[in-house]
Amino acid sequence: MRLTDEQRAVIESDNQVSIINAVAGSGKTTTLIEYAACRPRERILYLAYNRSAAAELKERLLARNLKHVAVSTMHGLAYRYTGSHSLKLEGDISEWRLLDQYVPAAERATEHATLYAWLLKDLLNFYLNSDIRALDDSLLRAHMTITAPSDQAGALIERHGEEMLAILRNILADMRAGRTPAIHDFYLKLFQFVPARLPYDLVMVDEAQDVSPVMLAIVRRQSHLRQIFVGDSFQQIYGFRFAIDSLGAIEGNRYWLTQTFRFGDKLARHLSAQINNAYEILDETISLQIRGTEQDTRFGKQVRKQQSHKTVIARSNLSLFESVIEHITRNARNLYFEGGHPGYGFLNSRVVGLYYLKEGQAAKINDPFIQRFPSFDEVKRFAQDAQSQALSLAWDLVQRHGSRLFEFDRSIKERLVAKQYAQAVFTTTHKAKGQEYEDVEMVQDDFTTREDLARLYNSGKSDLNPARLKEEINIYYVAATRAKNSIRLADF
């Protein structure tokens, strides 16, 4: 591969801290591999975003015989250094278990008991992902500032904040002692308190625009290491998991990779103009600079809808589901879901529980959380108070499709094939991140438009969160930069 001048500037640098902002498809991983190849005597640690990215990188390094580069995820590193092999682990802590085991008995009998448990879970996840060490009022203030909770949730925290902090201490102590299962972010937080000196000369942090503050604190503490942070600030889309853009949060020598190798220059210029205009609406001075290739990547509504061999990208699970149903009614066969069909939760236990709640068949509800609600409408009110997008989407799915969900689920499963045999690939923007496809169709009326942004930004609402509006711009950008040959862009 012929390197650009921008890539060579990175490879030839030897700074204590380097910050590389790389646009979609600009070959950032290739750049870091070449950087490592030029330094065979250095011990290098490459921190990949997830296990699949780590596995792919290991294969590429093996092909180049770069044995001096170790690859890990941040969680994998924390697991080893904290000796967490003895912990009982689970993927997520359930609200119903918090309600049964930790919410005070006096609160369990109140109408806000479920919201209390939900807030405990949110505070726990916020603390584990933050760089805050102490469980005190500073945690509550930071949580309120960053999450901008609803009036009901905020009032509950104001009244019971100290009590909630005491409960969090108990939960963490129980996780450490094995009295209750720990979640994976627990041992990541433990790593923040371990005075380990990593035995490397250089650490590379990939996808640095979406790291949690605790991850950044762990890396920055290793001051004896040279540090390279690489990512794309315009692809920061995990704020709902309390991720931050470390590329803008730290000081160092800055580099830009503005040449994409994925799509043509006309599309690159079109997207630059749209994204920059959207940021101007929010009074942001950040500017996207992206140059494309000489290839002709067709885009816009002039691209004809294809019946097969395409990838459909949606903003939400609900819109993706409806797009799948639309394709099935047009006799689409051989379907694949990026990351696997089960991960989309079209008919998981929570959705099924909501259906039976709506139908007044409480005895059939297996989800302990949904069992707590007296009515279907009460779930909607709760989702609004808790600002739970996932629960709102599940509610909307049941409200819109009802018993047809079971028939649709069977139809989808009958058509599932391996990715290489699929006539149509379906994915949300978040699951499409890091992927590229030949031909893409963005689901219409599912992405936030610039008109929406202007209306929301100028609404004057006290609970307005500009960071969430910026993330909506980035979600559009991620979806719009996945295609190589053609893309039907959603309105923006």
Tab-separated table of C-alpha atoms in Angstrom:
chain	number	residue	atom	x	y	z
A	1	MET	CA	0.000	0.000	0.000
A	2	ARG	CA	1.310	3.447	-0.948
A	3	LEU	CA	1.349	5.698	2.093
A	4	THR	CA	0.157	9.296	2.050
A	5	ASP	CA	2.253	12.181	3.334
A	6	GLU	CA	-0.059	12.357	6.359
A	7	GLN	CA	0.532	8.693	7.166
A	8	ARG	CA	4.304	9.050	6.763
A	9	ALA	CA	4.296	12.027	9.152
A	10	VAL	CA	2.712	9.816	11.802
A	11	ILE	CA	5.065	6.903	11.165
A	12	GLU	CA	8.153	9.091	11.359
A	13	SER	CA	7.123	10.788	14.618
A	14	ASP	CA	8.455	9.916	18.079
A	15	ASN	CA	6.472	12.028	20.522
A	16	GLN	CA	5.653	11.297	24.125
A	17	VAL	CA	1.964	11.726	23.274
A	18	SER	CA	0.556	11.626	19.744
A	19	ILE	CA	-3.093	12.311	18.888
A	20	ILE	CA	-4.244	11.083	15.480
A	21	ASN	CA	-7.649	12.121	14.141
A	22	ALA	CA	-8.380	9.807	11.220
A	23	VAL	CA	-11.480	10.068	9.015
A	24	ALA	CA	-13.527	6.996	8.101
A	25	GLY	CA	-11.655	4.623	5.810
A	26	SER	CA	-8.320	6.436	6.101
A	27	GLY	CA	-6.245	3.368	6.972
A	28	LYS	CA	-5.515	4.199	10.599
A	29	THR	CA	-4.853	0.562	11.532
A	30	THR	CA	-2.497	0.188	8.570
A	31	THR	CA	-0.707	3.348	9.691
A	32	LEU	CA	-0.201	1.998	13.222
A	33	ILE	CA	1.009	-1.360	11.911
A	34	GLU	CA	3.591	0.412	9.732
A	35	TYR	CA	4.565	2.526	12.742
A	36	ALA	CA	5.200	-0.672	14.721
A	37	ALA	CA	7.032	-2.324	11.832
A	38	CYS	CA	9.558	0.533	11.817
A	39	ARG	CA	10.328	-0.065	15.521
A	40	PRO	CA	11.115	-3.781	15.889
A	41	ARG	CA	13.106	-3.251	19.107
A	42	GLU	CA	10.277	-1.565	21.017
A	43	ARG	CA	7.755	-3.366	23.199
A	44	ILE	CA	4.368	-2.173	22.000
A	45	LEU	CA	0.913	-2.665	23.480
A	46	TYR	CA	-2.021	-2.166	21.114
A	47	LEU	CA	-5.365	-1.638	22.906
A	48	ALA	CA	-8.199	-2.612	20.561
A	49	TYR	CA	-11.798	-1.516	21.037
A	50	ASN	CA	-13.312	-4.999	21.307
A	51	ARG	CA	-12.397	-8.681	21.002
A	52	SER	CA	-13.294	-9.006	17.323
A	53	ALA	CA	-11.089	-6.020	16.451
A	54	ALA	CA	-8.295	-7.518	18.565
A	55	ALA	CA	-8.581	-10.883	16.800
A	56	GLU	CA	-8.454	-9.259	13.365
A	57	LEU	CA	-5.415	-7.183	14.335
A	58	LYS	CA	-3.577	-10.239	15.672
A	59	GLU	CA	-3.981	-11.916	12.286
A	60	ARG	CA	-2.585	-8.890	10.479
A	61	LEU	CA	0.378	-8.656	12.846
A	62	LEU	CA	1.051	-12.384	12.467
A	63	ALA	CA	1.102	-12.000	8.681
A	64	ARG	CA	3.779	-9.307	9.093
A	65	ASN	CA	5.645	-11.316	11.762
A	66	LEU	CA	5.453	-8.390	14.188
A	67	LYS	CA	5.938	-10.383	17.372
A	68	HIS	CA	6.938	-7.355	19.434
A	69	VAL	CA	3.358	-6.035	19.414
A	70	ALA	CA	0.979	-7.329	22.108
A	71	VAL	CA	-2.753	-6.911	21.486
A	72	SER	CA	-5.453	-6.673	24.126
A	73	THR	CA	-8.712	-4.976	24.942
A	74	MET	CA	-8.725	-2.686	27.944
A	75	HIS	CA	-11.035	-5.087	29.757
A	76	GLY	CA	-8.736	-8.014	28.963
A	77	LEU	CA	-5.768	-6.117	30.357
A	78	ALA	CA	-7.694	-5.163	33.503
A	79	TYR	CA	-8.882	-8.749	34.011
A	80	ARG	CA	-5.300	-10.037	34.067
A	81	TYR	CA	-3.795	-7.300	36.245
A	82	THR	CA	-6.569	-7.373	38.865
A	83	GLY	CA	-6.618	-11.165	39.206
A	84	SER	CA	-10.337	-11.208	38.552
A	85	HIS	CA	-10.485	-14.851	37.430
A	86	SER	CA	-12.119	-15.716	40.762
A	87	LEU	CA	-15.014	-13.260	40.325
A	88	LYS	CA	-18.511	-14.430	39.501
A	89	LEU	CA	-19.306	-12.463	36.338
A	90	GLU	CA	-22.436	-11.538	34.404
A	91	GLY	CA	-22.993	-9.332	31.383
A	92	ASP	CA	-25.374	-6.898	33.032
A	93	ILE	CA	-26.835	-6.271	36.475
A	94	SER	CA	-30.627	-6.532	36.466
A	95	GLU	CA	-32.868	-3.849	37.865
A	96	TRP	CA	-35.141	-6.408	39.520
A	97	ARG	CA	-32.232	-7.887	41.524
A	98	LEU	CA	-31.263	-4.405	42.680
A	99	LEU	CA	-34.865	-3.841	43.672
A	100	ASP	CA	-35.141	-7.090	45.609
A	101	GLN	CA	-31.708	-7.078	47.259
A	102	TYR	CA	-30.664	-3.457	47.698
A	103	VAL	CA	-33.544	-0.981	47.518
A	104	PRO	CA	-34.618	-0.257	51.129
A	105	ALA	CA	-37.843	-1.973	52.184
A	106	ALA	CA	-39.533	1.360	52.831
A	107	GLU	CA	-38.869	2.418	49.230
A	108	ARG	CA	-39.903	-0.902	47.722
A	109	ALA	CA	-43.514	-0.199	48.658
A	110	THR	CA	-43.593	3.212	46.957
A	111	GLU	CA	-44.700	4.084	43.424
A	112	HIS	CA	-41.170	5.137	42.493
A	113	ALA	CA	-39.478	1.893	43.637
A	114	THR	CA	-38.700	0.752	40.078
A	115	LEU	CA	-37.241	4.142	39.154
A	116	TYR	CA	-35.132	3.988	42.328
A	117	ALA	CA	-33.653	0.637	41.217
A	118	TRP	CA	-33.099	1.959	37.698
A	119	LEU	CA	-31.208	4.970	39.028
A	120	LEU	CA	-29.059	2.727	41.214
A	121	LYS	CA	-28.053	0.808	38.116
A	122	ASP	CA	-27.334	4.010	36.183
A	123	LEU	CA	-25.264	5.452	39.035
A	124	LEU	CA	-23.343	2.180	39.329
A	125	ASN	CA	-22.531	2.100	35.613
A	126	PHE	CA	-21.641	5.789	35.662
A	127	TYR	CA	-19.226	5.324	38.572
A	128	LEU	CA	-17.552	2.257	37.068
A	129	ASN	CA	-16.927	4.108	33.785
A	130	SER	CA	-15.878	7.407	35.355
A	131	ASP	CA	-12.440	8.441	36.569
A	132	ILE	CA	-13.974	9.455	39.911
A	133	ARG	CA	-12.459	7.504	42.802
A	134	ALA	CA	-14.583	8.502	45.776
A	135	LEU	CA	-18.196	7.497	46.272
A	136	ASP	CA	-19.380	10.850	47.544
A	137	ASP	CA	-21.373	13.903	46.512
A	138	SER	CA	-18.965	14.625	43.644
A	139	LEU	CA	-20.245	11.484	41.923
A	140	LEU	CA	-23.870	12.613	42.254
A	141	ARG	CA	-23.054	16.089	40.891
A	142	ALA	CA	-21.128	14.676	37.928
A	143	HIS	CA	-23.914	12.213	37.155
A	144	MET	CA	-26.551	14.965	37.203
A	145	THR	CA	-24.435	17.207	34.970
A	146	ILE	CA	-23.630	14.600	32.344
A	147	THR	CA	-26.899	12.646	32.198
A	148	ALA	CA	-29.329	15.565	32.650
A	149	PRO	CA	-31.961	13.307	34.270
A	150	SER	CA	-35.709	13.908	34.032
A	151	ASP	CA	-37.399	15.990	36.724
A	152	GLN	CA	-38.708	12.853	38.465
A	153	ALA	CA	-35.323	11.104	38.436
A	154	GLY	CA	-33.486	14.247	39.496
A	155	ALA	CA	-35.835	14.794	42.435
A	156	LEU	CA	-35.331	11.195	43.552
A	157	ILE	CA	-31.558	11.602	43.522
A	158	GLU	CA	-31.830	14.870	45.450
A	159	ARG	CA	-33.904	13.165	48.180
A	160	HIS	CA	-32.062	9.860	48.411
A	161	GLY	CA	-28.563	10.606	47.059
A	162	GLU	CA	-26.629	9.798	50.248
A	163	GLU	CA	-28.658	6.646	50.736
A	164	MET	CA	-27.928	5.571	47.158
A	165	LEU	CA	-24.202	6.125	47.651
A	166	ALA	CA	-24.252	3.858	50.711
A	167	ILE	CA	-26.071	1.198	48.689
A	168	LEU	CA	-23.494	1.472	45.887
A	169	ARG	CA	-20.741	0.829	48.430
A	170	ASN	CA	-22.561	-2.318	49.520
A	171	ILE	CA	-23.057	-3.514	45.945
A	172	LEU	CA	-19.376	-3.069	45.116
A	173	ALA	CA	-18.307	-4.815	48.329
A	174	ASP	CA	-20.621	-7.727	47.492
A	175	MET	CA	-19.174	-7.973	43.975
A	176	ARG	CA	-15.643	-8.014	45.346
A	177	ALA	CA	-16.504	-10.718	47.911
A	178	GLY	CA	-18.442	-12.826	45.404
A	179	ARG	CA	-21.737	-12.406	47.239
A	180	THR	CA	-23.308	-11.048	44.067
A	181	PRO	CA	-22.166	-11.426	40.430
A	182	ALA	CA	-19.858	-8.670	39.193
A	183	ILE	CA	-20.193	-6.995	35.807
A	184	HIS	CA	-17.175	-6.617	33.538
A	185	ASP	CA	-16.793	-2.896	34.162
A	186	PHE	CA	-16.225	-3.741	37.838
A	187	TYR	CA	-12.749	-5.190	37.313
A	188	LEU	CA	-11.984	-2.370	34.879
A	189	LYS	CA	-12.660	0.053	37.727
A	190	LEU	CA	-10.505	-2.059	40.053
A	191	PHE	CA	-7.622	-1.597	37.608
A	192	GLN	CA	-7.795	2.146	38.233
A	193	PHE	CA	-6.678	1.455	41.818
A	194	VAL	CA	-3.914	-1.049	40.960
A	195	PRO	CA	-0.449	0.608	40.894
A	196	ALA	CA	0.742	-1.541	37.992
A	197	ARG	CA	3.609	-0.398	35.768
A	198	LEU	CA	3.009	-1.914	32.333
A	199	PRO	CA	6.162	-3.523	30.827
A	200	TYR	CA	6.092	-1.748	27.459
A	201	ASP	CA	7.719	1.178	25.725
A	202	LEU	CA	4.658	2.364	23.813
A	203	VAL	CA	0.884	1.985	24.069
A	204	MET	CA	-1.510	2.535	21.146
A	205	VAL	CA	-5.164	3.278	21.955
A	206	ASP	CA	-7.556	2.612	19.066
A	207	GLU	CA	-11.060	4.131	18.769
A	208	ALA	CA	-9.911	6.774	21.213
A	209	GLN	CA	-12.928	8.956	20.442
A	210	ASP	CA	-15.109	6.514	22.402
A	211	VAL	CA	-13.230	5.537	25.559
A	212	SER	CA	-14.577	5.791	29.075
A	213	PRO	CA	-12.932	8.257	31.478
A	214	VAL	CA	-11.667	5.344	33.596
A	215	MET	CA	-9.924	3.843	30.543
A	216	LEU	CA	-8.260	7.170	29.810
A	217	ALA	CA	-7.171	7.541	33.435
A	218	ILE	CA	-5.607	4.067	33.400
A	219	VAL	CA	-3.585	4.809	30.250
A	220	ARG	CA	-2.558	8.313	31.270
A	221	ARG	CA	-1.242	6.978	34.584
A	222	GLN	CA	1.358	4.985	32.620
A	223	SER	CA	3.465	8.108	32.163
A	224	HIS	CA	6.618	6.105	31.493
A	225	LEU	CA	5.100	4.930	28.179
A	226	ARG	CA	4.923	6.846	24.931
A	227	GLN	CA	1.251	7.042	24.045
A	228	ILE	CA	-0.584	7.150	20.731
A	229	PHE	CA	-4.312	7.864	20.657
A	230	VAL	CA	-6.051	7.284	17.327
A	231	GLY	CA	-9.679	7.641	16.320
A	232	ASP	CA	-12.164	9.926	14.625
A	233	SER	CA	-13.900	12.624	16.667
A	234	PHE	CA	-16.785	12.555	14.192
A	235	GLN	CA	-17.396	8.904	15.037
A	236	GLN	CA	-18.008	9.439	18.747
A	237	ILE	CA	-21.405	7.734	19.168
A	238	TYR	CA	-21.236	5.966	22.529
A	239	GLY	CA	-21.959	8.844	24.872
A	240	PHE	CA	-24.936	6.887	26.201
A	241	ARG	CA	-22.365	4.469	27.644
A	242	PHE	CA	-20.555	7.428	29.258
A	243	ALA	CA	-17.748	7.386	26.661
A	244	ILE	CA	-15.765	10.564	25.977
A	245	ASP	CA	-13.666	11.795	23.067
A	246	SER	CA	-10.163	11.521	24.503
A	247	LEU	CA	-8.733	13.007	21.294
A	248	GLY	CA	-9.975	16.392	22.436
A	249	ALA	CA	-9.433	15.822	26.147
A	250	ILE	CA	-5.647	15.476	26.273
A	251	GLU	CA	-2.621	17.453	25.147
A	252	GLY	CA	-0.053	16.152	22.682
A	253	ASN	CA	1.260	16.385	19.134
A	254	ARG	CA	-1.686	16.303	16.743
A	255	TYR	CA	-1.928	14.625	13.339
A	256	TRP	CA	-4.744	14.279	10.838
A	257	LEU	CA	-5.470	11.546	8.315
A	258	THR	CA	-7.926	13.199	5.922
A	259	GLN	CA	-7.643	10.874	2.895
A	260	THR	CA	-10.279	8.136	2.815
A	261	PHE	CA	-9.627	5.081	0.651
A	262	ARG	CA	-13.225	3.867	0.901
A	263	PHE	CA	-15.257	6.144	-1.379
A	264	GLY	CA	-15.047	8.825	-4.047
A	265	ASP	CA	-14.217	12.494	-3.642
A	266	LYS	CA	-17.659	13.769	-4.681
A	267	LEU	CA	-19.285	11.913	-1.807
A	268	ALA	CA	-16.480	13.039	0.539
A	269	ARG	CA	-17.041	16.699	-0.328
A	270	HIS	CA	-20.824	16.319	-0.073
A	271	LEU	CA	-20.603	14.787	3.408
A	272	SER	CA	-18.046	17.357	4.589
A	273	ALA	CA	-20.380	20.200	3.628
A	274	GLN	CA	-23.387	18.580	5.314
A	275	ILE	CA	-21.623	17.644	8.538
A	276	ASN	CA	-19.911	21.020	8.883
A	277	ASN	CA	-23.217	22.810	8.298
A	278	ALA	CA	-24.843	20.678	11.007
A	279	TYR	CA	-22.114	21.575	13.491
A	280	GLU	CA	-22.494	25.259	12.618
A	281	ILE	CA	-26.168	24.990	13.637
A	282	LEU	CA	-24.915	24.009	17.117
A	283	ASP	CA	-22.423	26.936	17.113
A	284	GLU	CA	-19.514	24.483	16.977
A	285	THR	CA	-16.286	25.445	15.206
A	286	ILE	CA	-15.104	21.858	14.622
A	287	SER	CA	-14.624	21.195	10.902
A	288	LEU	CA	-14.577	17.890	9.030
A	289	GLN	CA	-11.934	17.701	6.308
A	290	ILE	CA	-12.111	14.590	4.162
A	291	ARG	CA	-10.748	13.811	0.709
A	292	GLY	CA	-11.979	10.894	-1.353
A	293	THR	CA	-10.584	8.693	-4.093
A	294	GLU	CA	-10.961	9.081	-7.847
A	295	GLN	CA	-13.617	6.354	-7.958
A	296	ASP	CA	-17.219	7.311	-8.673
A	297	THR	CA	-19.208	6.394	-5.568
A	298	ARG	CA	-22.839	6.968	-6.492
A	299	PHE	CA	-24.926	8.587	-3.776
A	300	GLY	CA	-28.182	10.322	-3.062
A	301	LYS	CA	-31.724	9.466	-4.033
A	302	GLN	CA	-30.699	9.038	-7.654
A	303	VAL	CA	-29.278	5.661	-6.619
A	304	ARG	CA	-31.956	3.117	-7.422
A	305	LYS	CA	-33.292	0.902	-4.650
A	306	GLN	CA	-31.762	-2.523	-4.970
A	307	GLN	CA	-33.679	-5.669	-4.185
A	308	SER	CA	-30.621	-7.659	-3.176
A	309	HIS	CA	-26.906	-7.544	-2.419
A	310	LYS	CA	-27.057	-4.422	-0.291
A	311	THR	CA	-26.689	-3.346	3.313
A	312	VAL	CA	-29.513	-1.527	5.091
A	313	ILE	CA	-28.431	0.795	7.927
A	314	ALA	CA	-30.921	2.211	10.427
A	315	ARG	CA	-30.607	4.621	13.340
A	316	SER	CA	-32.824	2.527	15.617
A	317	ASN	CA	-33.765	-1.118	16.139
A	318	LEU	CA	-37.421	-0.246	15.588
A	319	SER	CA	-36.868	1.251	12.144
A	320	LEU	CA	-34.513	-1.576	11.231
A	321	PHE	CA	-37.167	-4.126	12.181
A	322	GLU	CA	-39.744	-2.390	10.011
A	323	SER	CA	-37.305	-2.263	7.118
A	324	VAL	CA	-36.730	-6.018	7.490
A	325	ILE	CA	-40.492	-6.649	7.397
A	326	GLU	CA	-40.805	-4.461	4.307
A	327	HIS	CA	-38.134	-6.517	2.562
A	328	ILE	CA	-39.746	-9.804	3.585
A	329	THR	CA	-43.104	-8.699	2.170
A	330	ARG	CA	-41.252	-8.074	-1.105
A	331	ASN	CA	-40.050	-11.702	-0.969
A	332	ALA	CA	-36.526	-10.965	0.176
A	333	ARG	CA	-34.607	-14.091	1.141
A	334	ASN	CA	-31.170	-14.868	2.545
A	335	LEU	CA	-30.838	-12.242	5.278
A	336	TYR	CA	-27.987	-11.502	7.644
A	337	PHE	CA	-27.763	-9.214	10.686
A	338	GLU	CA	-24.427	-7.558	11.443
A	339	GLY	CA	-23.195	-8.961	14.746
A	340	GLY	CA	-25.846	-11.692	14.774
A	341	HIS	CA	-29.654	-11.608	14.823
A	342	PRO	CA	-30.060	-12.242	18.597
A	343	GLY	CA	-28.244	-9.005	19.418
A	344	TYR	CA	-31.084	-6.904	18.028
A	345	GLY	CA	-33.633	-8.101	20.579
A	346	PHE	CA	-36.641	-7.964	18.282
A	347	LEU	CA	-38.399	-10.629	20.336
A	348	ASN	CA	-36.364	-11.000	23.519
A	349	SER	CA	-37.902	-11.738	26.914
A	350	ARG	CA	-38.471	-8.046	27.616
A	351	VAL	CA	-40.401	-7.515	24.386
A	352	VAL	CA	-42.428	-10.696	24.960
A	353	GLY	CA	-43.130	-9.589	28.527
A	354	LEU	CA	-44.354	-6.216	27.284
A	355	TYR	CA	-46.659	-7.939	24.815
A	356	TYR	CA	-48.266	-10.077	27.511
A	357	LEU	CA	-48.557	-7.028	29.774
A	358	LYS	CA	-50.363	-5.164	26.999
A	359	GLU	CA	-52.695	-8.133	26.483
A	360	GLY	CA	-53.468	-8.436	30.189
A	361	GLN	CA	-51.801	-11.859	30.495
A	362	ALA	CA	-49.536	-11.160	33.458
A	363	ALA	CA	-49.148	-14.867	34.319
A	364	LYS	CA	-47.155	-15.387	31.095
A	365	ILE	CA	-44.580	-12.663	31.838
A	366	ASN	CA	-41.145	-14.145	32.593
A	367	ASP	CA	-39.164	-10.914	32.760
A	368	PRO	CA	-38.984	-9.996	36.495
A	369	PHE	CA	-38.579	-6.326	35.628
A	370	ILE	CA	-41.728	-6.149	33.488
A	371	GLN	CA	-43.612	-8.111	36.148
A	372	ARG	CA	-43.278	-5.054	38.383
A	373	PHE	CA	-45.511	-2.868	36.218
A	374	PRO	CA	-49.292	-2.720	36.714
A	375	SER	CA	-50.003	-1.707	33.113
A	376	PHE	CA	-48.510	-1.337	29.648
A	377	ASP	CA	-48.932	2.457	29.715
A	378	GLU	CA	-47.085	2.626	33.030
A	379	VAL	CA	-43.988	1.203	31.276
A	380	LYS	CA	-44.079	4.064	28.781
A	381	ARG	CA	-44.258	6.634	31.573
A	382	PHE	CA	-41.402	4.941	33.357
A	383	ALA	CA	-39.264	4.843	30.182
A	384	GLN	CA	-39.736	8.595	29.828
A	385	ASP	CA	-38.833	9.272	33.472
A	386	ALA	CA	-35.773	7.026	33.263
A	387	GLN	CA	-34.865	8.343	29.785
A	388	SER	CA	-34.439	4.736	28.676
A	389	GLN	CA	-34.253	4.642	24.896
A	390	ALA	CA	-34.032	0.836	24.816
A	391	LEU	CA	-37.209	0.400	26.870
A	392	SER	CA	-39.026	3.036	24.811
A	393	LEU	CA	-38.100	1.245	21.587
A	394	ALA	CA	-39.291	-2.101	22.954
A	395	TRP	CA	-42.581	-0.482	24.008
A	396	ASP	CA	-43.032	1.097	20.568
A	397	LEU	CA	-42.300	-2.246	18.895
A	398	VAL	CA	-45.093	-3.962	20.838
A	399	GLN	CA	-47.480	-1.032	20.474
A	400	ARG	CA	-47.034	-0.933	16.706
A	401	HIS	CA	-46.962	-4.636	15.826
A	402	GLY	CA	-48.592	-6.560	18.676
A	403	SER	CA	-49.100	-10.288	18.051
A	404	ARG	CA	-47.633	-9.989	14.545
A	405	LEU	CA	-44.195	-9.865	16.204
A	406	PHE	CA	-44.261	-13.655	16.635
A	407	GLU	CA	-45.074	-14.251	12.970
A	408	PHE	CA	-42.442	-11.749	11.840
A	409	ASP	CA	-39.851	-13.377	14.095
A	410	ARG	CA	-40.492	-16.781	12.520
A	411	SER	CA	-40.255	-15.262	9.020
A	412	ILE	CA	-36.926	-13.634	9.830
A	413	LYS	CA	-35.399	-16.771	11.333
A	414	GLU	CA	-36.420	-18.842	8.277
A	415	ARG	CA	-34.371	-16.518	6.071
A	416	LEU	CA	-31.167	-16.231	8.105
A	417	VAL	CA	-27.938	-17.243	6.326
A	418	ALA	CA	-24.208	-16.668	6.765
A	419	LYS	CA	-23.004	-13.233	5.732
A	420	GLN	CA	-21.300	-14.388	2.541
A	421	TYR	CA	-24.595	-15.811	1.232
A	422	ALA	CA	-26.821	-12.884	2.194
A	423	GLN	CA	-28.763	-10.934	-0.381
A	424	ALA	CA	-29.370	-8.231	2.205
A	425	VAL	CA	-27.411	-7.312	5.340
A	426	PHE	CA	-29.217	-5.381	8.092
A	427	THR	CA	-27.533	-3.328	10.767
A	428	THR	CA	-27.874	-0.338	13.041
A	429	THR	CA	-25.321	2.444	12.806
A	430	HIS	CA	-23.669	1.379	16.051
A	431	LYS	CA	-23.160	-2.197	14.862
A	432	ALA	CA	-21.942	-0.966	11.452
A	433	LYS	CA	-19.126	1.039	13.017
A	434	GLY	CA	-15.780	-0.275	11.799
A	435	GLN	CA	-17.425	-2.059	8.844
A	436	GLU	CA	-17.554	-1.232	5.148
A	437	TYR	CA	-19.952	-2.447	2.466
A	438	GLU	CA	-20.256	-2.362	-1.302
A	439	ASP	CA	-23.747	-0.834	-1.558
A	440	VAL	CA	-25.685	0.812	1.263
A	441	GLU	CA	-29.218	2.026	1.818
A	442	MET	CA	-29.866	4.269	4.829
A	443	VAL	CA	-33.381	3.977	6.258
A	444	GLN	CA	-35.326	7.149	5.495
A	445	ASP	CA	-36.944	9.258	8.231
A	446	ASP	CA	-34.879	7.529	10.922
A	447	PHE	CA	-31.918	9.897	11.269
A	448	THR	CA	-31.967	13.310	12.897
A	449	THR	CA	-31.959	16.032	10.210
A	450	ARG	CA	-30.401	19.484	10.325
A	451	GLU	CA	-33.911	20.915	10.564
A	452	ASP	CA	-34.479	18.742	13.645
A	453	LEU	CA	-31.189	19.918	15.129
A	454	ALA	CA	-32.035	23.596	14.645
A	455	ARG	CA	-35.483	23.164	16.191
A	456	LEU	CA	-34.134	21.302	19.231
A	457	TYR	CA	-31.110	23.564	19.734
A	458	ASN	CA	-33.220	26.726	19.601
A	459	SER	CA	-36.050	25.317	21.717
A	460	GLY	CA	-34.771	26.928	24.897
A	461	LYS	CA	-35.506	23.805	26.945
A	462	SER	CA	-33.688	23.694	30.258
A	463	ASP	CA	-32.840	19.993	29.869
A	464	LEU	CA	-31.258	20.448	26.437
A	465	ASN	CA	-28.093	18.355	26.101
A	466	PRO	CA	-25.889	19.669	23.229
A	467	ALA	CA	-23.612	16.614	23.496
A	468	ARG	CA	-26.518	14.383	22.482
A	469	LEU	CA	-27.256	16.604	19.495
A	470	LYS	CA	-23.606	16.369	18.390
A	471	GLU	CA	-23.816	12.613	18.725
A	472	GLU	CA	-26.807	12.564	16.359
A	473	ILE	CA	-24.668	14.304	13.726
A	474	ASN	CA	-21.939	11.733	14.256
A	475	ILE	CA	-24.411	8.853	13.937
A	476	TYR	CA	-25.411	10.146	10.507
A	477	TYR	CA	-21.743	10.514	9.531
A	478	VAL	CA	-20.887	6.955	10.585
A	479	ALA	CA	-23.781	5.502	8.567
A	480	ALA	CA	-23.070	7.675	5.530
A	481	THR	CA	-19.379	6.656	5.360
A	482	ARG	CA	-19.825	2.855	5.182
A	483	ALA	CA	-20.263	2.441	1.390
A	484	LYS	CA	-17.688	1.893	-1.335
A	485	ASN	CA	-19.766	1.715	-4.555
A	486	SER	CA	-23.097	3.405	-3.848
A	487	ILE	CA	-25.274	4.716	-1.041
A	488	ARG	CA	-28.861	5.945	-0.799
A	489	LEU	CA	-28.420	8.657	1.784
A	490	ALA	CA	-31.148	9.444	4.278
A	491	ASP	CA	-32.412	13.014	4.405
A	492	PHE	CA	-30.121	15.253	6.429
